[in-house]
Amino acid sequence: MSVENLVKEYSNMLFRICMVILCNEQDAQDVLQDTFCRYMEKAIDFRDKEHEKAWLIKVATNRCRDIHRQQIRHPRADMEEVTAYCEMPEQSEALEALVRLPDKLKIVIYLHYIEGYKSTEIAQMLGISVQAVKKRMQRGREELRSMLE
């Protein structure tokens, strides 16, 4: 797949993931650009389209984690800015709660419920065990439930 087609196909999804994690449009754009640059630099032979997509998500989430460590450079986006990138703006209350979750829980919940990945796929993407994914989903659901009540 050409880089142009790759960007067209995955940039919106990756940008949404980055916005949920970082809550900052500029940082999310930087991560998106870095992710596609790394894709071009590495020139990896992927098994299939899903492997390629998982690799992009893993690179983007790792880069978000790096930025999070050095954050304070930019003010966090307000929730109106984050919900502007949400595919279903009517669920902004749930999105607000999701954004407040710790990163470990946030990305697992997002990948499962928003992007539709299974626990095994998430475990492979994030480099953790399936049991860790399930535990993080359980904790994330519990925290979301308490925030939304």
PDB file of C-alpha atoms in Angstrom:
ATOM      1  CA  MET A   1       0.000   0.000   0.000  1.00  0.00           C
ATOM      2  CA  SER A   2       1.338   3.424  -0.847  1.00  0.00           C
ATOM      3  CA  VAL A   3       2.020   5.870   1.945  1.00  0.00           C
ATOM      4  CA  GLU A   4      -0.620   8.232   0.548  1.00  0.00           C
ATOM      5  CA  ASN A   5      -3.300   5.516   0.724  1.00  0.00           C
ATOM      6  CA  LEU A   6      -2.088   4.491   4.167  1.00  0.00           C
ATOM      7  CA  VAL A   7      -2.428   8.062   5.444  1.00  0.00           C
ATOM      8  CA  LYS A   8      -5.918   8.373   3.947  1.00  0.00           C
ATOM      9  CA  GLU A   9      -7.041   5.100   5.483  1.00  0.00           C
ATOM     10  CA  TYR A  10      -5.598   5.349   8.994  1.00  0.00           C
ATOM     11  CA  SER A  11      -4.936   8.995   9.819  1.00  0.00           C
ATOM     12  CA  ASN A  12      -8.402   9.766  11.229  1.00  0.00           C
ATOM     13  CA  MET A  13      -8.422   6.710  13.483  1.00  0.00           C
ATOM     14  CA  LEU A  14      -4.867   7.330  14.709  1.00  0.00           C
ATOM     15  CA  PHE A  15      -5.606  11.014  15.277  1.00  0.00           C
ATOM     16  CA  ARG A  16      -8.658  10.152  17.413  1.00  0.00           C
ATOM     17  CA  ILE A  17      -6.596   7.724  19.490  1.00  0.00           C
ATOM     18  CA  CYS A  18      -3.922  10.382  20.015  1.00  0.00           C
ATOM     19  CA  MET A  19      -6.507  13.056  20.930  1.00  0.00           C
ATOM     20  CA  VAL A  20      -8.062  10.756  23.535  1.00  0.00           C
ATOM     21  CA  ILE A  21      -4.666  10.056  25.065  1.00  0.00           C
ATOM     22  CA  LEU A  22      -3.063  13.495  24.820  1.00  0.00           C
ATOM     23  CA  CYS A  23      -6.023  15.934  24.791  1.00  0.00           C
ATOM     24  CA  ASN A  24      -3.915  18.281  22.699  1.00  0.00           C
ATOM     25  CA  GLU A  25      -4.387  18.798  18.975  1.00  0.00           C
ATOM     26  CA  GLN A  26      -0.822  19.904  18.226  1.00  0.00           C
ATOM     27  CA  ASP A  27       0.714  16.965  20.070  1.00  0.00           C
ATOM     28  CA  ALA A  28      -1.716  14.570  18.384  1.00  0.00           C
ATOM     29  CA  GLN A  29      -0.733  15.943  14.970  1.00  0.00           C
ATOM     30  CA  ASP A  30       2.954  15.593  15.869  1.00  0.00           C
ATOM     31  CA  VAL A  31       2.445  11.971  16.888  1.00  0.00           C
ATOM     32  CA  LEU A  32       0.538  11.266  13.694  1.00  0.00           C
ATOM     33  CA  GLN A  33       3.334  12.726  11.599  1.00  0.00           C
ATOM     34  CA  ASP A  34       6.009  10.847  13.581  1.00  0.00           C
ATOM     35  CA  THR A  35       4.095   7.599  13.172  1.00  0.00           C
ATOM     36  CA  PHE A  36       3.942   7.867   9.391  1.00  0.00           C
ATOM     37  CA  CYS A  37       7.592   8.976   9.221  1.00  0.00           C
ATOM     38  CA  ARG A  38       8.618   5.890  11.191  1.00  0.00           C
ATOM     39  CA  TYR A  39       6.508   3.767   8.863  1.00  0.00           C
ATOM     40  CA  MET A  40       8.463   5.107   5.875  1.00  0.00           C
ATOM     41  CA  GLU A  41      11.829   4.785   7.644  1.00  0.00           C
ATOM     42  CA  LYS A  42      11.333   1.188   8.779  1.00  0.00           C
ATOM     43  CA  ALA A  43       9.850  -0.235   5.536  1.00  0.00           C
ATOM     44  CA  ILE A  44       8.631  -3.350   7.369  1.00  0.00           C
ATOM     45  CA  ASP A  45       7.110  -6.287   5.493  1.00  0.00           C
ATOM     46  CA  PHE A  46       3.761  -6.780   7.184  1.00  0.00           C
ATOM     47  CA  ARG A  47       1.949 -10.131   7.198  1.00  0.00           C
ATOM     48  CA  ASP A  48      -1.355  -8.495   6.337  1.00  0.00           C
ATOM     49  CA  LYS A  49      -3.361  -5.294   6.611  1.00  0.00           C
ATOM     50  CA  GLU A  50      -4.312  -5.930  10.263  1.00  0.00           C
ATOM     51  CA  HIS A  51      -0.662  -6.395  11.221  1.00  0.00           C
ATOM     52  CA  GLU A  52       0.152  -3.082   9.558  1.00  0.00           C
ATOM     53  CA  LYS A  53      -2.721  -1.342  11.372  1.00  0.00           C
ATOM     54  CA  ALA A  54      -1.680  -2.829  14.721  1.00  0.00           C
ATOM     55  CA  TRP A  55       1.896  -1.653  14.152  1.00  0.00           C
ATOM     56  CA  LEU A  56       0.712   1.899  13.441  1.00  0.00           C
ATOM     57  CA  ILE A  57      -1.451   1.929  16.587  1.00  0.00           C
ATOM     58  CA  LYS A  58       1.428   0.611  18.692  1.00  0.00           C
ATOM     59  CA  VAL A  59       3.852   3.231  17.360  1.00  0.00           C
ATOM     60  CA  ALA A  60       1.310   6.030  17.874  1.00  0.00           C
ATOM     61  CA  THR A  61       0.426   4.984  21.435  1.00  0.00           C
ATOM     62  CA  ASN A  62       4.098   4.594  22.369  1.00  0.00           C
ATOM     63  CA  ARG A  63       4.832   8.044  20.975  1.00  0.00           C
ATOM     64  CA  CYS A  64       1.863   9.444  22.953  1.00  0.00           C
ATOM     65  CA  ARG A  65       3.340   7.886  26.073  1.00  0.00           C
ATOM     66  CA  ASP A  66       6.674   9.575  25.328  1.00  0.00           C
ATOM     67  CA  ILE A  67       4.986  12.939  24.895  1.00  0.00           C
ATOM     68  CA  HIS A  68       2.970  12.422  28.062  1.00  0.00           C
ATOM     69  CA  ARG A  69       6.206  11.985  29.993  1.00  0.00           C
ATOM     70  CA  GLN A  70       7.495  15.335  28.816  1.00  0.00           C
ATOM     71  CA  GLN A  71       4.155  17.098  28.758  1.00  0.00           C
ATOM     72  CA  ILE A  72       3.459  20.541  30.210  1.00  0.00           C
ATOM     73  CA  ARG A  73       4.734  22.032  26.935  1.00  0.00           C
ATOM     74  CA  HIS A  74       1.190  22.744  25.778  1.00  0.00           C
ATOM     75  CA  PRO A  75      -1.984  23.319  27.765  1.00  0.00           C
ATOM     76  CA  ARG A  76      -4.470  20.476  27.647  1.00  0.00           C
ATOM     77  CA  ALA A  77      -7.393  20.848  25.258  1.00  0.00           C
ATOM     78  CA  ASP A  78     -10.786  21.587  26.695  1.00  0.00           C
ATOM     79  CA  MET A  79     -13.426  18.913  26.271  1.00  0.00           C
ATOM     80  CA  GLU A  80     -15.189  20.815  23.480  1.00  0.00           C
ATOM     81  CA  GLU A  81     -12.058  20.495  21.361  1.00  0.00           C
ATOM     82  CA  VAL A  82     -11.731  16.778  22.094  1.00  0.00           C
ATOM     83  CA  THR A  83     -15.405  16.037  21.362  1.00  0.00           C
ATOM     84  CA  ALA A  84     -15.089  17.869  18.045  1.00  0.00           C
ATOM     85  CA  TYR A  85     -13.022  14.893  16.851  1.00  0.00           C
ATOM     86  CA  CYS A  86     -15.437  12.333  18.232  1.00  0.00           C
ATOM     87  CA  GLU A  87     -17.377  10.371  15.620  1.00  0.00           C
ATOM     88  CA  MET A  88     -20.473  10.349  17.858  1.00  0.00           C
ATOM     89  CA  PRO A  89     -20.588  13.738  19.630  1.00  0.00           C
ATOM     90  CA  GLU A  90     -23.786  12.762  21.471  1.00  0.00           C
ATOM     91  CA  GLN A  91     -21.622  10.532  23.647  1.00  0.00           C
ATOM     92  CA  SER A  92     -19.476  13.409  24.902  1.00  0.00           C
ATOM     93  CA  GLU A  93     -20.175  12.609  28.583  1.00  0.00           C
ATOM     94  CA  ALA A  94     -18.721   9.132  28.158  1.00  0.00           C
ATOM     95  CA  LEU A  95     -15.794  10.599  26.230  1.00  0.00           C
ATOM     96  CA  GLU A  96     -15.098  13.074  29.040  1.00  0.00           C
ATOM     97  CA  ALA A  97     -14.957  10.190  31.516  1.00  0.00           C
ATOM     98  CA  LEU A  98     -12.739   8.183  29.156  1.00  0.00           C
ATOM     99  CA  VAL A  99     -10.271  11.061  28.848  1.00  0.00           C
ATOM    100  CA  ARG A 100      -9.975  11.267  32.641  1.00  0.00           C
ATOM    101  CA  LEU A 101      -8.944   7.615  32.948  1.00  0.00           C
ATOM    102  CA  PRO A 102      -5.265   6.770  33.509  1.00  0.00           C
ATOM    103  CA  ASP A 103      -3.459   6.127  30.212  1.00  0.00           C
ATOM    104  CA  LYS A 104      -3.049   2.388  30.816  1.00  0.00           C
ATOM    105  CA  LEU A 105      -6.802   1.977  31.151  1.00  0.00           C
ATOM    106  CA  LYS A 106      -7.769   4.601  28.586  1.00  0.00           C
ATOM    107  CA  ILE A 107      -6.023   3.050  25.593  1.00  0.00           C
ATOM    108  CA  VAL A 108      -7.321  -0.466  26.315  1.00  0.00           C
ATOM    109  CA  ILE A 109     -10.917   0.757  26.694  1.00  0.00           C
ATOM    110  CA  TYR A 110     -10.631   2.895  23.556  1.00  0.00           C
ATOM    111  CA  LEU A 111      -9.185   0.132  21.390  1.00  0.00           C
ATOM    112  CA  HIS A 112     -11.784  -2.379  22.568  1.00  0.00           C
ATOM    113  CA  TYR A 113     -14.979  -0.341  22.587  1.00  0.00           C
ATOM    114  CA  ILE A 114     -14.294   2.326  19.964  1.00  0.00           C
ATOM    115  CA  GLU A 115     -12.015   0.572  17.475  1.00  0.00           C
ATOM    116  CA  GLY A 116     -13.486  -2.921  18.088  1.00  0.00           C
ATOM    117  CA  TYR A 117     -10.331  -4.901  18.837  1.00  0.00           C
ATOM    118  CA  LYS A 118     -10.377  -8.147  20.807  1.00  0.00           C
ATOM    119  CA  SER A 119      -8.309  -8.654  23.960  1.00  0.00           C
ATOM    120  CA  THR A 120      -5.732 -10.798  22.174  1.00  0.00           C
ATOM    121  CA  GLU A 121      -5.222  -8.173  19.467  1.00  0.00           C
ATOM    122  CA  ILE A 122      -4.850  -5.393  22.031  1.00  0.00           C
ATOM    123  CA  ALA A 123      -2.352  -7.472  23.989  1.00  0.00           C
ATOM    124  CA  GLN A 124      -0.226  -7.926  20.870  1.00  0.00           C
ATOM    125  CA  MET A 125      -0.421  -4.226  19.964  1.00  0.00           C
ATOM    126  CA  LEU A 126       0.557  -3.026  23.429  1.00  0.00           C
ATOM    127  CA  GLY A 127       3.035  -5.792  24.195  1.00  0.00           C
ATOM    128  CA  ILE A 128       1.243  -6.969  27.340  1.00  0.00           C
ATOM    129  CA  SER A 129      -0.493 -10.206  28.311  1.00  0.00           C
ATOM    130  CA  VAL A 130      -4.127 -10.917  27.493  1.00  0.00           C
ATOM    131  CA  GLN A 131      -4.775 -11.169  31.235  1.00  0.00           C
ATOM    132  CA  ALA A 132      -3.337  -7.660  31.721  1.00  0.00           C
ATOM    133  CA  VAL A 133      -5.660  -6.347  28.994  1.00  0.00           C
ATOM    134  CA  LYS A 134      -8.680  -7.972  30.634  1.00  0.00           C
ATOM    135  CA  LYS A 135      -7.730  -6.610  34.058  1.00  0.00           C
ATOM    136  CA  ARG A 136      -7.229  -3.099  32.648  1.00  0.00           C
ATOM    137  CA  MET A 137     -10.604  -3.296  30.901  1.00  0.00           C
ATOM    138  CA  GLN A 138     -12.231  -4.396  34.150  1.00  0.00           C
ATOM    139  CA  ARG A 139     -10.622  -1.555  36.103  1.00  0.00           C
ATOM    140  CA  GLY A 140     -11.410   0.926  33.339  1.00  0.00           C
ATOM    141  CA  ARG A 141     -15.077  -0.097  33.246  1.00  0.00           C
ATOM    142  CA  GLU A 142     -15.279   0.195  37.048  1.00  0.00           C
ATOM    143  CA  GLU A 143     -13.756   3.682  37.009  1.00  0.00           C
ATOM    144  CA  LEU A 144     -15.986   4.786  34.115  1.00  0.00           C
ATOM    145  CA  ARG A 145     -19.043   3.448  35.909  1.00  0.00           C
ATOM    146  CA  SER A 146     -18.190   5.378  39.070  1.00  0.00           C
ATOM    147  CA  MET A 147     -17.496   8.583  37.098  1.00  0.00           C
ATOM    148  CA  LEU A 148     -20.753   8.350  35.156  1.00  0.00           C
ATOM    149  CA  GLU A 149     -22.949   7.596  38.189  1.00  0.00           C
TER     150      GLU A 149
END
